[in-house]
Structure formats: structure tokens, C-alpha cells
Backbone as JSON, one array per atom type, in Angstrom:
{
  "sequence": "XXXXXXXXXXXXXXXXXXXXXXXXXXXXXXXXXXXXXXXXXXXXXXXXXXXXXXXXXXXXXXXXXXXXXXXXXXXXXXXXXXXXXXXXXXXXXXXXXXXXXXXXXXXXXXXXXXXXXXXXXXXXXXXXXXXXXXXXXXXXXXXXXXXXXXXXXXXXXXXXXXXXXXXXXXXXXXXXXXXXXXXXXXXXXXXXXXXXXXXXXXXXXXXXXXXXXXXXXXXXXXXXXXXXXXXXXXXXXXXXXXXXXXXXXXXXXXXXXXXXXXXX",
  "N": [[92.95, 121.32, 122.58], [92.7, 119.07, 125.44], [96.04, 117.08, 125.85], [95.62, 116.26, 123.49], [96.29, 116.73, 119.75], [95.4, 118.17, 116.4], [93.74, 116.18, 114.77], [93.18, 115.88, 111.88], [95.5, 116.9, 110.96], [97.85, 115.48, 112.05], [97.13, 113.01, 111.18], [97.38, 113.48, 108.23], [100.31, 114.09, 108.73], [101.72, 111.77, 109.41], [100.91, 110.22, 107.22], [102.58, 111.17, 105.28], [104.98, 110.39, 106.45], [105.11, 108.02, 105.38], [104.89, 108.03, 102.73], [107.75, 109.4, 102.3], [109.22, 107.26, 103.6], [108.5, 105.2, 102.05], [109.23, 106.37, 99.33], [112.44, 106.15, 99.53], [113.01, 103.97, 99.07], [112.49, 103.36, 96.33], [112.37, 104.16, 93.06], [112.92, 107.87, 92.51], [111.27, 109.01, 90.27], [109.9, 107.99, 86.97], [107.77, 106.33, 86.96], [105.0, 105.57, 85.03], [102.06, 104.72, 85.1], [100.05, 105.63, 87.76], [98.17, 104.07, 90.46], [96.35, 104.32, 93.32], [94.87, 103.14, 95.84], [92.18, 103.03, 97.74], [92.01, 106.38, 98.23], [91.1, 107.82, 100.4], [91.22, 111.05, 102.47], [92.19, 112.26, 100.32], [94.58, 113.82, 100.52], [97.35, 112.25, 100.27], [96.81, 111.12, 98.19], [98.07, 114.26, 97.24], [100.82, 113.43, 97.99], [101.59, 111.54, 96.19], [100.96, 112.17, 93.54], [102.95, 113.62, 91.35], [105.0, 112.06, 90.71], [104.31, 110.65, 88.13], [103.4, 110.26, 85.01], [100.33, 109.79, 84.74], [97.67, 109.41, 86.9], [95.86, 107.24, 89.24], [93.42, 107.42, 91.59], [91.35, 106.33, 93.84], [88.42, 105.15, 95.93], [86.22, 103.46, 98.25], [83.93, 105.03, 99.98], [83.19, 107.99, 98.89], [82.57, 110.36, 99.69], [84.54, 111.16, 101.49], [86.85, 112.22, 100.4], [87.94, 115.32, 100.01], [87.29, 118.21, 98.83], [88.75, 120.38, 98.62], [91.57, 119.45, 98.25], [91.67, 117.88, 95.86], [92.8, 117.12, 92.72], [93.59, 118.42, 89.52], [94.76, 116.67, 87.44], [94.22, 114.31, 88.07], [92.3, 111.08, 87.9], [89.62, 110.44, 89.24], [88.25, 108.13, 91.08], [85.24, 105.92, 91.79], [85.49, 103.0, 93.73], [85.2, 99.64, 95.02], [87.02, 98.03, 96.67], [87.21, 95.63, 97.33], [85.82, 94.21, 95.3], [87.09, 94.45, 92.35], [86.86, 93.38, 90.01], [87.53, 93.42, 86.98], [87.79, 96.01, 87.03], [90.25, 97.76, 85.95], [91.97, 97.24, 83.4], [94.7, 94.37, 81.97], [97.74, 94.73, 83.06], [97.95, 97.47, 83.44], [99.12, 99.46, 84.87], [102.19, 100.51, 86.31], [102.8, 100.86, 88.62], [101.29, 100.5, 91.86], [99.43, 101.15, 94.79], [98.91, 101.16, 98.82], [97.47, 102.01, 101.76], [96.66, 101.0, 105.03], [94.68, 99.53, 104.26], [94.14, 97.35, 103.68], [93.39, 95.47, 105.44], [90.82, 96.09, 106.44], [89.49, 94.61, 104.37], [87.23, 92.51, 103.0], [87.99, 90.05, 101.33], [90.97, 89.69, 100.81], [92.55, 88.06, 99.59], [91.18, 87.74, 97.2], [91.55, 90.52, 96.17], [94.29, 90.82, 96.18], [94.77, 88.94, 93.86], [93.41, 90.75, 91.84], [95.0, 92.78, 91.56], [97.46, 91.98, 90.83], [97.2, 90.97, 88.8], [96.09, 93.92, 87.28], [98.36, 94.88, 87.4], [101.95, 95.99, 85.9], [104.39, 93.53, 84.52], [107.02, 94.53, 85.1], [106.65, 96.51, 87.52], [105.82, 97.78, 89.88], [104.53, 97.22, 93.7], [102.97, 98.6, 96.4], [101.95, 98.29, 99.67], [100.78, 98.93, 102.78], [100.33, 98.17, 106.37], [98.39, 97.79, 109.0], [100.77, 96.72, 111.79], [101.69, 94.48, 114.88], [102.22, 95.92, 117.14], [100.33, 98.19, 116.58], [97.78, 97.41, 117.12], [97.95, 96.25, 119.88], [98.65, 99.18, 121.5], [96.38, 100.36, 120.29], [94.54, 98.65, 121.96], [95.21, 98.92, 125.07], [95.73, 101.91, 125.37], [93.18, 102.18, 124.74], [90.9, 103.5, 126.89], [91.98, 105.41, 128.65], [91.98, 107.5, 126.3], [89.31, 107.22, 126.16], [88.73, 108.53, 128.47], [90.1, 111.29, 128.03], [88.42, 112.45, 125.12], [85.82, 112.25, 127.07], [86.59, 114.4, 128.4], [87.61, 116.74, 127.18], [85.13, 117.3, 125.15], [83.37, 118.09, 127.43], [84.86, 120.29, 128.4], [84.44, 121.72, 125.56], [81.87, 122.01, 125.79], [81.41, 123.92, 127.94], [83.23, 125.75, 127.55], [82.89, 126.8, 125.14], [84.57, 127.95, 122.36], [85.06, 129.51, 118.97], [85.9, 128.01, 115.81], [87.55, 125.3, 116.89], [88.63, 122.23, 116.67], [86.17, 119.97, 116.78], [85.5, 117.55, 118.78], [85.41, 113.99, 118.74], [83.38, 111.56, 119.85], [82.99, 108.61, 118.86], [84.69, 105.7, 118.43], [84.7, 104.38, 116.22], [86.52, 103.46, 113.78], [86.49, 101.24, 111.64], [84.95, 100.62, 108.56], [83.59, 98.9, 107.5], [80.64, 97.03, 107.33], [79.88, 94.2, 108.13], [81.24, 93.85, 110.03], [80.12, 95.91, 111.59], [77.41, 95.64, 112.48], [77.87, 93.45, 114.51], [78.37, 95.17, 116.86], [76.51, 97.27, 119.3], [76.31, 100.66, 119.74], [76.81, 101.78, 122.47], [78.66, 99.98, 123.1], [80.53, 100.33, 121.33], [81.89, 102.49, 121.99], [82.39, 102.23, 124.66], [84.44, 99.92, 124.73], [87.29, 98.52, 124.03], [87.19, 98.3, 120.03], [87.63, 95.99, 117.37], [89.53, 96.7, 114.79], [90.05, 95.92, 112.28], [88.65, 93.58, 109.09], [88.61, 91.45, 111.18], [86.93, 88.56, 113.1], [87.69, 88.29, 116.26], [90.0, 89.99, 118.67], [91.86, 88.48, 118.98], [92.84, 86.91, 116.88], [92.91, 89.13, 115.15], [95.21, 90.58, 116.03], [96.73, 88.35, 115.86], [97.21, 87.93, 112.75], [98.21, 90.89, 112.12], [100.78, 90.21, 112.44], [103.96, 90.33, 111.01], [105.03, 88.59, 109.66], [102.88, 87.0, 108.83], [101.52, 88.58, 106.88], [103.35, 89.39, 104.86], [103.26, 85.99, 104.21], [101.13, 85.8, 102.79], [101.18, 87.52, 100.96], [103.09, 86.46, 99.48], [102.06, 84.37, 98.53], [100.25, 84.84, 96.84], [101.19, 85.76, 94.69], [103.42, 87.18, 94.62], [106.64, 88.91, 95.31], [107.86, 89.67, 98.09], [110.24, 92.86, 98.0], [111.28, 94.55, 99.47], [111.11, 95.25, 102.85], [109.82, 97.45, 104.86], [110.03, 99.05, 108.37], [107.63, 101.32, 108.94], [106.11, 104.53, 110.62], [105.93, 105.03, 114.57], [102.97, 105.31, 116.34], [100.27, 106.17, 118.25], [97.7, 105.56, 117.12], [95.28, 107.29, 118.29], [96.15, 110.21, 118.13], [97.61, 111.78, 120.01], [99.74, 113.28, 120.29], [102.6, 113.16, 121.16], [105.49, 113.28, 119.86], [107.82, 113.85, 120.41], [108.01, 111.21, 121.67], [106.98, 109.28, 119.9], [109.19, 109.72, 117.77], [111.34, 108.66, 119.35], [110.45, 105.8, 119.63], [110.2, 104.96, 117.18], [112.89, 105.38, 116.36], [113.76, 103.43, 118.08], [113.25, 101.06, 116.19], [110.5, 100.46, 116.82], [107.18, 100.43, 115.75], [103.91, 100.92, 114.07], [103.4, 99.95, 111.63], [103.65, 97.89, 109.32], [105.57, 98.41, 106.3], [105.57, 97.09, 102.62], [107.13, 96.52, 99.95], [106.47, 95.38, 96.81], [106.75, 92.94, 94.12], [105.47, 91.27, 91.34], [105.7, 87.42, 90.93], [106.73, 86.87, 88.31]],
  "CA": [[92.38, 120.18, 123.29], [93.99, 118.47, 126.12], [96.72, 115.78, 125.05], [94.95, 115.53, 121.89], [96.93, 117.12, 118.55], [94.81, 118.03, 115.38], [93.83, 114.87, 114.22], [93.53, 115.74, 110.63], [97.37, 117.49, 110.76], [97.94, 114.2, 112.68], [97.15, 111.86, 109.87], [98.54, 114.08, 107.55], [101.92, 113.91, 109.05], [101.57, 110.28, 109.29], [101.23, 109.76, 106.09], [104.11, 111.99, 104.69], [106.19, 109.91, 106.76], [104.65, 106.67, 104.89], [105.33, 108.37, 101.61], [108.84, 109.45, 102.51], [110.02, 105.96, 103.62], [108.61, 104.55, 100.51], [110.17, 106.45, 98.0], [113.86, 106.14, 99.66], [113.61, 102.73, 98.63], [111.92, 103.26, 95.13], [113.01, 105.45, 91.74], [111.68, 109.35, 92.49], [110.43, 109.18, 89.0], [110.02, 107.19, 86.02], [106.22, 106.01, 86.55], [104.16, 105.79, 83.9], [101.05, 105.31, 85.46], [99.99, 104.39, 88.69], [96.8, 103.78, 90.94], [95.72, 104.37, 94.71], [93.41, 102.4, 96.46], [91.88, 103.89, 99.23], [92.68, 107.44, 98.87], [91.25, 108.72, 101.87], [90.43, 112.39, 101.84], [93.16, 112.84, 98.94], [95.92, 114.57, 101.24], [98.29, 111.27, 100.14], [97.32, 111.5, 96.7], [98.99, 115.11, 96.9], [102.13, 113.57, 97.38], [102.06, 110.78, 94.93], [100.89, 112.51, 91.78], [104.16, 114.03, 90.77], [106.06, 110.87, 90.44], [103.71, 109.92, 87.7], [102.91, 110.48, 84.14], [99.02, 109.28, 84.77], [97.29, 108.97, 88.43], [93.87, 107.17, 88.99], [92.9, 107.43, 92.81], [89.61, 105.34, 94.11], [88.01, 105.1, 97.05], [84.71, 103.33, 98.25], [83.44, 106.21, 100.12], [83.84, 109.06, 97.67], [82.4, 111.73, 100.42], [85.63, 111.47, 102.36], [87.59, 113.22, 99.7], [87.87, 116.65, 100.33], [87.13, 118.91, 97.74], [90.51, 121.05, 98.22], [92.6, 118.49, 98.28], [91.74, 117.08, 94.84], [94.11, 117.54, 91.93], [92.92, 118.33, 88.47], [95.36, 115.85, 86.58], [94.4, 113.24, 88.85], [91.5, 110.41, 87.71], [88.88, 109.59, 90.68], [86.61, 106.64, 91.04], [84.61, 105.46, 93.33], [85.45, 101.75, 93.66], [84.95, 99.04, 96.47], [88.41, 97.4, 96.9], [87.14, 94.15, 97.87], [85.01, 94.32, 94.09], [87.87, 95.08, 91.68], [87.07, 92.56, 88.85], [87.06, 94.18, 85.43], [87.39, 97.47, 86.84], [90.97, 98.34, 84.63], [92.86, 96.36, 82.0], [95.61, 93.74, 82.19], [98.9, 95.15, 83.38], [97.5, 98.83, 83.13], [99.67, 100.32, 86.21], [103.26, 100.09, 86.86], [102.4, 101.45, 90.51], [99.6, 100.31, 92.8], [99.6, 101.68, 96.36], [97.25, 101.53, 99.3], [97.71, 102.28, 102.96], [95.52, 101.16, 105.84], [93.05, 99.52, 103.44], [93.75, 95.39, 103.41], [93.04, 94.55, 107.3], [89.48, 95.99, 106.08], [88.4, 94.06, 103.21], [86.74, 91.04, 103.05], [88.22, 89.26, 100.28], [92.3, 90.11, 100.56], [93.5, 87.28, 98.19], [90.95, 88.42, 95.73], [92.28, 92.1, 95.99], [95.71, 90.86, 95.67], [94.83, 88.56, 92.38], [92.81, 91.69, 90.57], [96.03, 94.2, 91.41], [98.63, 91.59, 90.29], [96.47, 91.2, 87.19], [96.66, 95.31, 86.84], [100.57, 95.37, 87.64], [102.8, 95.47, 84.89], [105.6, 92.5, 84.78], [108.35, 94.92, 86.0], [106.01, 97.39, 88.05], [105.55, 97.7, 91.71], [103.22, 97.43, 94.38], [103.34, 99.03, 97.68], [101.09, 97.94, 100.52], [101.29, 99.44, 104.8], [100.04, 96.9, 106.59], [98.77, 97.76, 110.87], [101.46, 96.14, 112.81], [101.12, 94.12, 116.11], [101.87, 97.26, 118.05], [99.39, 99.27, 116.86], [96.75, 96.37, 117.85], [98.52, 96.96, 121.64], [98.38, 100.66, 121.49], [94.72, 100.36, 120.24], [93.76, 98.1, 123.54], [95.71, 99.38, 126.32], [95.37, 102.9, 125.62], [91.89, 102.79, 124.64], [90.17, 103.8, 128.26], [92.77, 106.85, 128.44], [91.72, 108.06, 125.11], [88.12, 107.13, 126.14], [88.45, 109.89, 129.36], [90.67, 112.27, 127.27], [87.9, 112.64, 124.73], [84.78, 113.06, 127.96], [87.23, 115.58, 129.52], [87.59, 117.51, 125.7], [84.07, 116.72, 124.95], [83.22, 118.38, 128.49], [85.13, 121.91, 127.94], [84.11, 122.32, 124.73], [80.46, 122.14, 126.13], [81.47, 124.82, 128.88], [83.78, 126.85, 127.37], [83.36, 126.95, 122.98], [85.31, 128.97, 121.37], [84.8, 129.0, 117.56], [86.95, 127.77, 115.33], [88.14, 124.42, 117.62], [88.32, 120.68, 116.18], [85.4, 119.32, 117.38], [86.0, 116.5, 119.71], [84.16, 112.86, 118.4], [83.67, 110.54, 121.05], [83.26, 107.87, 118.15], [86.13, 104.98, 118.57], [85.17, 102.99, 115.27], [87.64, 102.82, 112.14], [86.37, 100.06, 110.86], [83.85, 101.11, 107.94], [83.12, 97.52, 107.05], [79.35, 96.93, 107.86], [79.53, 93.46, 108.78], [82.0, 94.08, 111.75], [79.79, 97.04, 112.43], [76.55, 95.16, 112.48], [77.77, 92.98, 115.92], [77.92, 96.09, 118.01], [75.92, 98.69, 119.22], [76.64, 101.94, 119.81], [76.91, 101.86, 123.6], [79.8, 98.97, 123.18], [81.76, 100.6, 120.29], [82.47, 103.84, 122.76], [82.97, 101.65, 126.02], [84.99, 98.73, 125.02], [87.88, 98.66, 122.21], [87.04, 97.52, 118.55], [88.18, 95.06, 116.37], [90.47, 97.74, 114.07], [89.64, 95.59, 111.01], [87.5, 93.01, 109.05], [88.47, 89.77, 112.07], [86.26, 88.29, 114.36], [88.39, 88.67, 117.42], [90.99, 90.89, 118.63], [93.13, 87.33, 118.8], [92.61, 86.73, 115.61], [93.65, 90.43, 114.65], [96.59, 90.21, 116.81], [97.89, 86.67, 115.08], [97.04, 88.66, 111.52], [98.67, 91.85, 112.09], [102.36, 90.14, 112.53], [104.77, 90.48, 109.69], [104.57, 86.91, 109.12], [101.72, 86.64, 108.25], [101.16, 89.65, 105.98], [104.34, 88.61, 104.19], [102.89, 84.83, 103.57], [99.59, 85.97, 101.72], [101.52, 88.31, 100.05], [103.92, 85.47, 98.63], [101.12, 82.97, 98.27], [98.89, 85.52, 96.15], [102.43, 85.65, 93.46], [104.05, 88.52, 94.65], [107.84, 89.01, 96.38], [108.83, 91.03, 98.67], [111.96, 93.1, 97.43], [111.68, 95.39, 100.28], [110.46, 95.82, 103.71], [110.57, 98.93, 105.48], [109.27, 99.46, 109.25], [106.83, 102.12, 108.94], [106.15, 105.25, 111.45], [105.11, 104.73, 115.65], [101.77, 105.91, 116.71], [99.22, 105.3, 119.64], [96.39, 105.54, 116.87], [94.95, 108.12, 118.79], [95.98, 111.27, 118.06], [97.6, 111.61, 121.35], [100.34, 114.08, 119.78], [103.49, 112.76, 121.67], [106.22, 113.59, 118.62], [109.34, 113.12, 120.51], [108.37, 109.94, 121.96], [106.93, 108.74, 118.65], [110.59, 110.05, 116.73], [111.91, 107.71, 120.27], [109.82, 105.02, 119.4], [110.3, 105.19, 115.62], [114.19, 104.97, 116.48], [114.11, 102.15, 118.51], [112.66, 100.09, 115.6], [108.75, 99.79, 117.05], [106.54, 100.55, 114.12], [102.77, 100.78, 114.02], [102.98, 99.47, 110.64], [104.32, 97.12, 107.81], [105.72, 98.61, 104.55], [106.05, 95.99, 102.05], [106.9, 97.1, 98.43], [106.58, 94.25, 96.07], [106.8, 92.91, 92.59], [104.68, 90.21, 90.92], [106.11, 86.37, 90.0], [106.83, 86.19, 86.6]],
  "C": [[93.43, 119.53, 124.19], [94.53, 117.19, 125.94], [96.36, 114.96, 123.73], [95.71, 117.05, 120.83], [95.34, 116.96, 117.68], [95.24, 117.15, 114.46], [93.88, 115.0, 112.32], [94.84, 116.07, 110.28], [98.14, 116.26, 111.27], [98.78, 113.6, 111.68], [97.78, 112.29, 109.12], [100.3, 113.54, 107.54], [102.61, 112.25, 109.15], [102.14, 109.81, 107.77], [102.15, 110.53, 105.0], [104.63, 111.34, 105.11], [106.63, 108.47, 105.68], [105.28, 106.98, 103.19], [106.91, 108.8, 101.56], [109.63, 108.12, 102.37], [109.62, 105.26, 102.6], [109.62, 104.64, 99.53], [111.81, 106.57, 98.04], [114.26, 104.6, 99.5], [113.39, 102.24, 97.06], [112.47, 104.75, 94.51], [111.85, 106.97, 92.57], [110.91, 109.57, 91.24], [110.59, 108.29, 88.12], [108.64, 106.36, 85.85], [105.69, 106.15, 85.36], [102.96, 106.12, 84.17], [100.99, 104.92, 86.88], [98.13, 104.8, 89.64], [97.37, 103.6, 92.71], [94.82, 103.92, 94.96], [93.22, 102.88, 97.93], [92.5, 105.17, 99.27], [92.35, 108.14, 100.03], [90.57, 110.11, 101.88], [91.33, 113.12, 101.04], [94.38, 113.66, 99.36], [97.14, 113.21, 100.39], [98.68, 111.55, 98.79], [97.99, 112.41, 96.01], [99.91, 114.56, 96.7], [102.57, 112.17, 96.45], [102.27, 111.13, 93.98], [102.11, 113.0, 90.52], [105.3, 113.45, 90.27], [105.59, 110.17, 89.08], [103.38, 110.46, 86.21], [101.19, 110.48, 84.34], [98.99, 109.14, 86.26], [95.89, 108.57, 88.32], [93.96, 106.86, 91.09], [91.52, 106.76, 93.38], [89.77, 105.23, 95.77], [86.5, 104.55, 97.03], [83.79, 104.36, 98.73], [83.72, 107.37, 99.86], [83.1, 110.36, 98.86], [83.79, 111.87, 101.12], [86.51, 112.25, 101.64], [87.48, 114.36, 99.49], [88.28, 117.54, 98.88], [88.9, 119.65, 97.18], [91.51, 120.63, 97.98], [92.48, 117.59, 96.63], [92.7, 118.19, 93.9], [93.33, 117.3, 90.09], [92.95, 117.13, 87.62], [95.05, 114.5, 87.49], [93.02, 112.66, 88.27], [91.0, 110.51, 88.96], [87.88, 109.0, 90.11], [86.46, 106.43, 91.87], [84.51, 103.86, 93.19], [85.67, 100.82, 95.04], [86.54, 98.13, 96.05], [88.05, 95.98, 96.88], [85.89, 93.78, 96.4], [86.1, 94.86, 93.18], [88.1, 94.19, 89.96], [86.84, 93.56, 87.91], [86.87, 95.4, 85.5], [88.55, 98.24, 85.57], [91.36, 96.61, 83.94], [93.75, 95.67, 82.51], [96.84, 94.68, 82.43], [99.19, 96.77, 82.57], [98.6, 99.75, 83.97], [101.49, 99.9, 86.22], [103.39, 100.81, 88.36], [100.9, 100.93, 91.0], [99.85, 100.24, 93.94], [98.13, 101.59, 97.39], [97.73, 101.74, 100.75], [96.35, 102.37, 103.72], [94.51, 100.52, 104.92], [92.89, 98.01, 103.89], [93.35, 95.09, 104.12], [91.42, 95.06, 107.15], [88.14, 95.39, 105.24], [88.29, 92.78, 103.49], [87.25, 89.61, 102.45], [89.63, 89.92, 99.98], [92.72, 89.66, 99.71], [93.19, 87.73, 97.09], [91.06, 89.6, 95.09], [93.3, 92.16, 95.45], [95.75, 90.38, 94.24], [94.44, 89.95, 91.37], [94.2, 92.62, 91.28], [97.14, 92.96, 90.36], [98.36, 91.03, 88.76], [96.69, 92.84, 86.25], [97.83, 95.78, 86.4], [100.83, 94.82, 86.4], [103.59, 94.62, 85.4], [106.71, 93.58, 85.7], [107.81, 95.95, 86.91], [106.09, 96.59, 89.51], [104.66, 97.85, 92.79], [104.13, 97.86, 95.93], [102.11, 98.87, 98.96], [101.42, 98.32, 102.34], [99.78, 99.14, 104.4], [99.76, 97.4, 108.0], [99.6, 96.58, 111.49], [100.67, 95.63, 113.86], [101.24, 95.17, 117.22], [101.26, 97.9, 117.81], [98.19, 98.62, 117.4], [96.92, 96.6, 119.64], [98.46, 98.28, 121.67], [96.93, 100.85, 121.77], [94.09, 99.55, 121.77], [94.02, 99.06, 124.54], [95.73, 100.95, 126.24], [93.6, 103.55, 125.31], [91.09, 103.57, 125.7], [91.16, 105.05, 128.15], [92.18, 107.9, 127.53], [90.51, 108.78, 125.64], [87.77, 108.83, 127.12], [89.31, 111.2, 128.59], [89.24, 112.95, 126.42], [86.47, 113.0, 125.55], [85.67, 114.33, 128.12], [87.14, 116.76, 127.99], [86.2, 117.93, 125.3], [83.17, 118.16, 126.11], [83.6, 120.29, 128.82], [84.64, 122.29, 127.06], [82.22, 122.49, 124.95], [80.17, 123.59, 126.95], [82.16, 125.66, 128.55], [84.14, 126.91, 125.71], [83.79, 127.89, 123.1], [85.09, 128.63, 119.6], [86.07, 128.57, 117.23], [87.7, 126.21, 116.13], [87.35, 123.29, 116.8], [87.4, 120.17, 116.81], [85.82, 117.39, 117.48], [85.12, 114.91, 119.46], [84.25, 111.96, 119.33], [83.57, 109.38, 120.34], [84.41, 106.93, 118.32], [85.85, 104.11, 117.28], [85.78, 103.76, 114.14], [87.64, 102.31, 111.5], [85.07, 100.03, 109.94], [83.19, 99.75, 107.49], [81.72, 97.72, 108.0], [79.3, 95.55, 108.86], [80.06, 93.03, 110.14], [80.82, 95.09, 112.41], [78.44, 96.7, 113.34], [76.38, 94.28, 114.39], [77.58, 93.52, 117.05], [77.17, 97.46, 118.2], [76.5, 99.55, 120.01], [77.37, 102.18, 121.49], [78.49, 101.24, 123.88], [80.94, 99.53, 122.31], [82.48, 101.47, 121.3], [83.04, 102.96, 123.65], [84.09, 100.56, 125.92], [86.26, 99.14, 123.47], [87.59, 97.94, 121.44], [87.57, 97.33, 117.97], [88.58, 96.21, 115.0], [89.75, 97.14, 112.85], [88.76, 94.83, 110.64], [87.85, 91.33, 109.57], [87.4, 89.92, 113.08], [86.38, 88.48, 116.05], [89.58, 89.37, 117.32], [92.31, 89.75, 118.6], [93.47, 87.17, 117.65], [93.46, 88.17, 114.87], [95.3, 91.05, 115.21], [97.61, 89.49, 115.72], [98.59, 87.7, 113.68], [97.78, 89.41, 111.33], [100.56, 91.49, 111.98], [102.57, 90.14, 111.17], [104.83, 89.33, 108.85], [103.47, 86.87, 108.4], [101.16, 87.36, 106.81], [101.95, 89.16, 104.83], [103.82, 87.29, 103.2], [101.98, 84.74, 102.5], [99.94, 86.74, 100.73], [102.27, 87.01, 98.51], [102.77, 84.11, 97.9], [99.87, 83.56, 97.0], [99.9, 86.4, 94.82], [102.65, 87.07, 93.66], [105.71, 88.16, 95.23], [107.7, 90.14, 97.01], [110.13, 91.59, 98.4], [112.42, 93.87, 98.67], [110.72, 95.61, 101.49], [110.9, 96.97, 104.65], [109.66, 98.81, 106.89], [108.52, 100.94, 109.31], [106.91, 103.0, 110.71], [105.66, 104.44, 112.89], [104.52, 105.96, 115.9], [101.16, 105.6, 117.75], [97.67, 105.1, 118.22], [94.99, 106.53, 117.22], [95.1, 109.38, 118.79], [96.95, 111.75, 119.42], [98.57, 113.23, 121.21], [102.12, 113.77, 120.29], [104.44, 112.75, 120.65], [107.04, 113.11, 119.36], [109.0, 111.47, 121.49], [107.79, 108.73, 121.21], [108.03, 108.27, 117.7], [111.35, 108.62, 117.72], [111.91, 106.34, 119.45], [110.62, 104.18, 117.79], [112.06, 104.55, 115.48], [114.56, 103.63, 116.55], [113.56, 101.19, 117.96], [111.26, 100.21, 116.23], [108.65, 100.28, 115.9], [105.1, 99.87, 114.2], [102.52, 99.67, 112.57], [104.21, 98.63, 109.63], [104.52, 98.09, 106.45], [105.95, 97.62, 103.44], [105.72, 96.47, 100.83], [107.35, 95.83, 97.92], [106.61, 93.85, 94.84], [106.45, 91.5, 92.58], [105.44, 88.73, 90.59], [105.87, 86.19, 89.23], [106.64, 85.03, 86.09]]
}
């Protein structure tokens, strides 16, 4: 496809990087148990499970998890993130991880109270967070994308070949209903969308800074022990590696890492 990379090898690679820079700031082993929220289609959970005596993985939409990708020794549930009362036990986990999930749910504080209820006293939480550059990425390259994907869209009509990633002209990310509910179909493709669950892209802007993520974190009895700047991306797929690795160098960073531990 032209200027478009395979988006599932993409993400993938993405999130190896996310798991990398984690664990160079955390033990390689010594878990007991730990828990994923939002696994995704279970590529991540590959590379957690090994750090872990016990793994429980959850996700609200349990079709996204790809059959091959699951792991025998691994728990799955199908649980709504933003609904997490009374799903485990008091200070069940000394790990709880999630990536890409919080800027979607409805009810963040009450996500953060039912994990820091889960977390053991000396256990750890790990949370990536979208940055304010990937919010800029997501605008200003949206229309690019938009003709990238006709022009893709456009060959593969005139010249299939089997076997090729089919091309989605789709731009939403945001599985939340009641964001989804404001626009129709015509507007999601033509215009860029609100990444998560805010009202405006100002609003998701303000949100997305480090500040902010940070404050709710501290205000909902956690510390931060460690922040890490996470990988740069366009969000898109675009495939641009060495001026991602650039990027990546020069400090930008699509995303927040923030590994944390509960107030005692």
C-alpha cells in the first residue's frame, strides 16, 4: 500500500516498544500475579505473561482477541473497564497494566479507585496515557491519511491481488458509544474525531498533557515513582521508522508512561 505499513505489524511494534520501556524501569521478574486491562487482540499479553506467576487479561470487546494469539496459562474475561466493582478481591494483583484504555472510559477516577483497591500495598501499576502530540498528529495529518487511504482504497479496486491488507477508510478509535452516537458516518470519515471519551478536541487537547494525567493519578492515591516518555507515532500507520526513531530521540512522545504505586 502506498505510504501505509501493515497496520497490525504496526501496532505490534508499537507496543513492544511500550513493553520494553516499561520493564527497564521495573524488576524482569518476581510478579506474582498480575492483570491487563484492555488487552486488545492479545499480541501485548504475549509479552507480559512470562514475568508472572498468574496472568488474568480482560477486555470489553472479547471478539478483538485473536484466537492465535491467546496463551493457554493466561485467564480471559470479558470485562467493561469503566464497571470494575466486585469484579476481583482486595489487593489480588501486584501488577495492573493497561495501554490506550483511560482517555476512553467514562468513569476514570472510578477505574482508578477499583484497581488501587486490587493493587497490593507494595505492587505496581502501569498506565500509557495519549500525549498532546498524538492529539496534533491526529488533526493535522488527518486529510493526508484521509487521501492516502481513497488512493489505496482506489488500487485495490483496480488492481487486487490476493493476499493484501485490506484498506479501511474508517477513521474512528473511539469504541465508546456515546461519543459515537453525535456523529454520523459521513462526518467521522471527513472531519477528525475526538480520539477519546471528551466533548471537544479542546478539551482532549487540555486532558492529554502530562499534567493533567499525573494530577488524577495523585488525587485517585497513587504516586508516580516513574515516568517514562513513551514511543513517536502519527497514529496512522504511516510507516516512517527512521523519522519516528528521530522523533523518539528528540524526546517527542505520542504517549505518557506512568508506572505507579498506591498511598499507603
Amino acid at each position: 500500500m502506498i505510504l501505509k505499513t501493515n497496520w497490525t505489524k504496526h501496532l505490534h511494534l508499537i507496543r513492544k516498544m511500550e513493553i520494553d520501556l516499561v520493564f527497564k524501569h521495573l524488576p524482569l521478574a518476581g510478579f506474582s500475579k498480575g492483570l491487563e486491562i484492555g488487552c486488545g487482540d492479545g499480541y501485548q499479553t504475549t509479552l507480559l505473561r512470562n514475568r508472572f506467576k498468574e496472568f488474568v487479561a480482560c477486555d470489553l470487546n472479547f471478539k478483538r482477541i485473536k484466537e492465535e494469539l491467546k496463551i493457554s496459562n493466561v485467564v480471559y474475561k470479558q470485562y467493561d473497564a469503566d464497571n470494575l466493582e466486585g469484579v476481583f478481591q482486595s489487593e489480588e494483583f501486584d501488577f495492573i497494566f493497561s495501554s490506550n484504555v483511560m482517555e476512553h472510559l467514562s468513569r476514570p477516577r472510578q477505574f482508578l479507585n477499583n484497581t488501587r483497591f486490587f493493587l497490593k500495598n507494595d505492587g505496581y501499576v502501569v498506565h500509557i496515557v495519549p500525549s498532546r502530540f498524538l492529539k496534533i498528529t491526529y488533526i493535522f495529518l488527518h486529510f493526508i491519511n484521509l487521501v492516502v487511504l481513497v488512493i489505496n482504497r482506489t488500487t485495490q479496486i483496480f488492481f487486487s491481488r490476493g493476499g493484501t491488507e485490506k484498506t479501511n477508510l474508517s477513521m474512528e478509535n473511539n469504541i465508546n458509544k456515546s461519543v459515537l452516537e453525535k456523529k454520523n458516518k459521513l462526518s467521522q470519515i471527513l472531519f477528525p474525531q475526538i480520539h477519546g471519551n471528551f466533548d471537544s478536541h479542546i478539551e482532549e487537547f487540555i486532558k492529554f498533557g502530562k499534567k493533567e494525567w499525573q494530577k488524577m493519578f495523585e488525587e485517585s492515591g497513587f504516586n508516580v515513582v516513574r515516568y517514562v516518555k513513551g514511543p513517536a507515532f502519527s497514529g496512522y500507520g504511516f510507516g516512517f521508522n527512521r523519522l519516528r526513531k528521530l522523533l523518539h530521540y528528540l524526546w517527542w512522545s505520542s504517549e505518557h508512561i506512568f508506572i505507579l504505586k498506591k498511598v499507603v
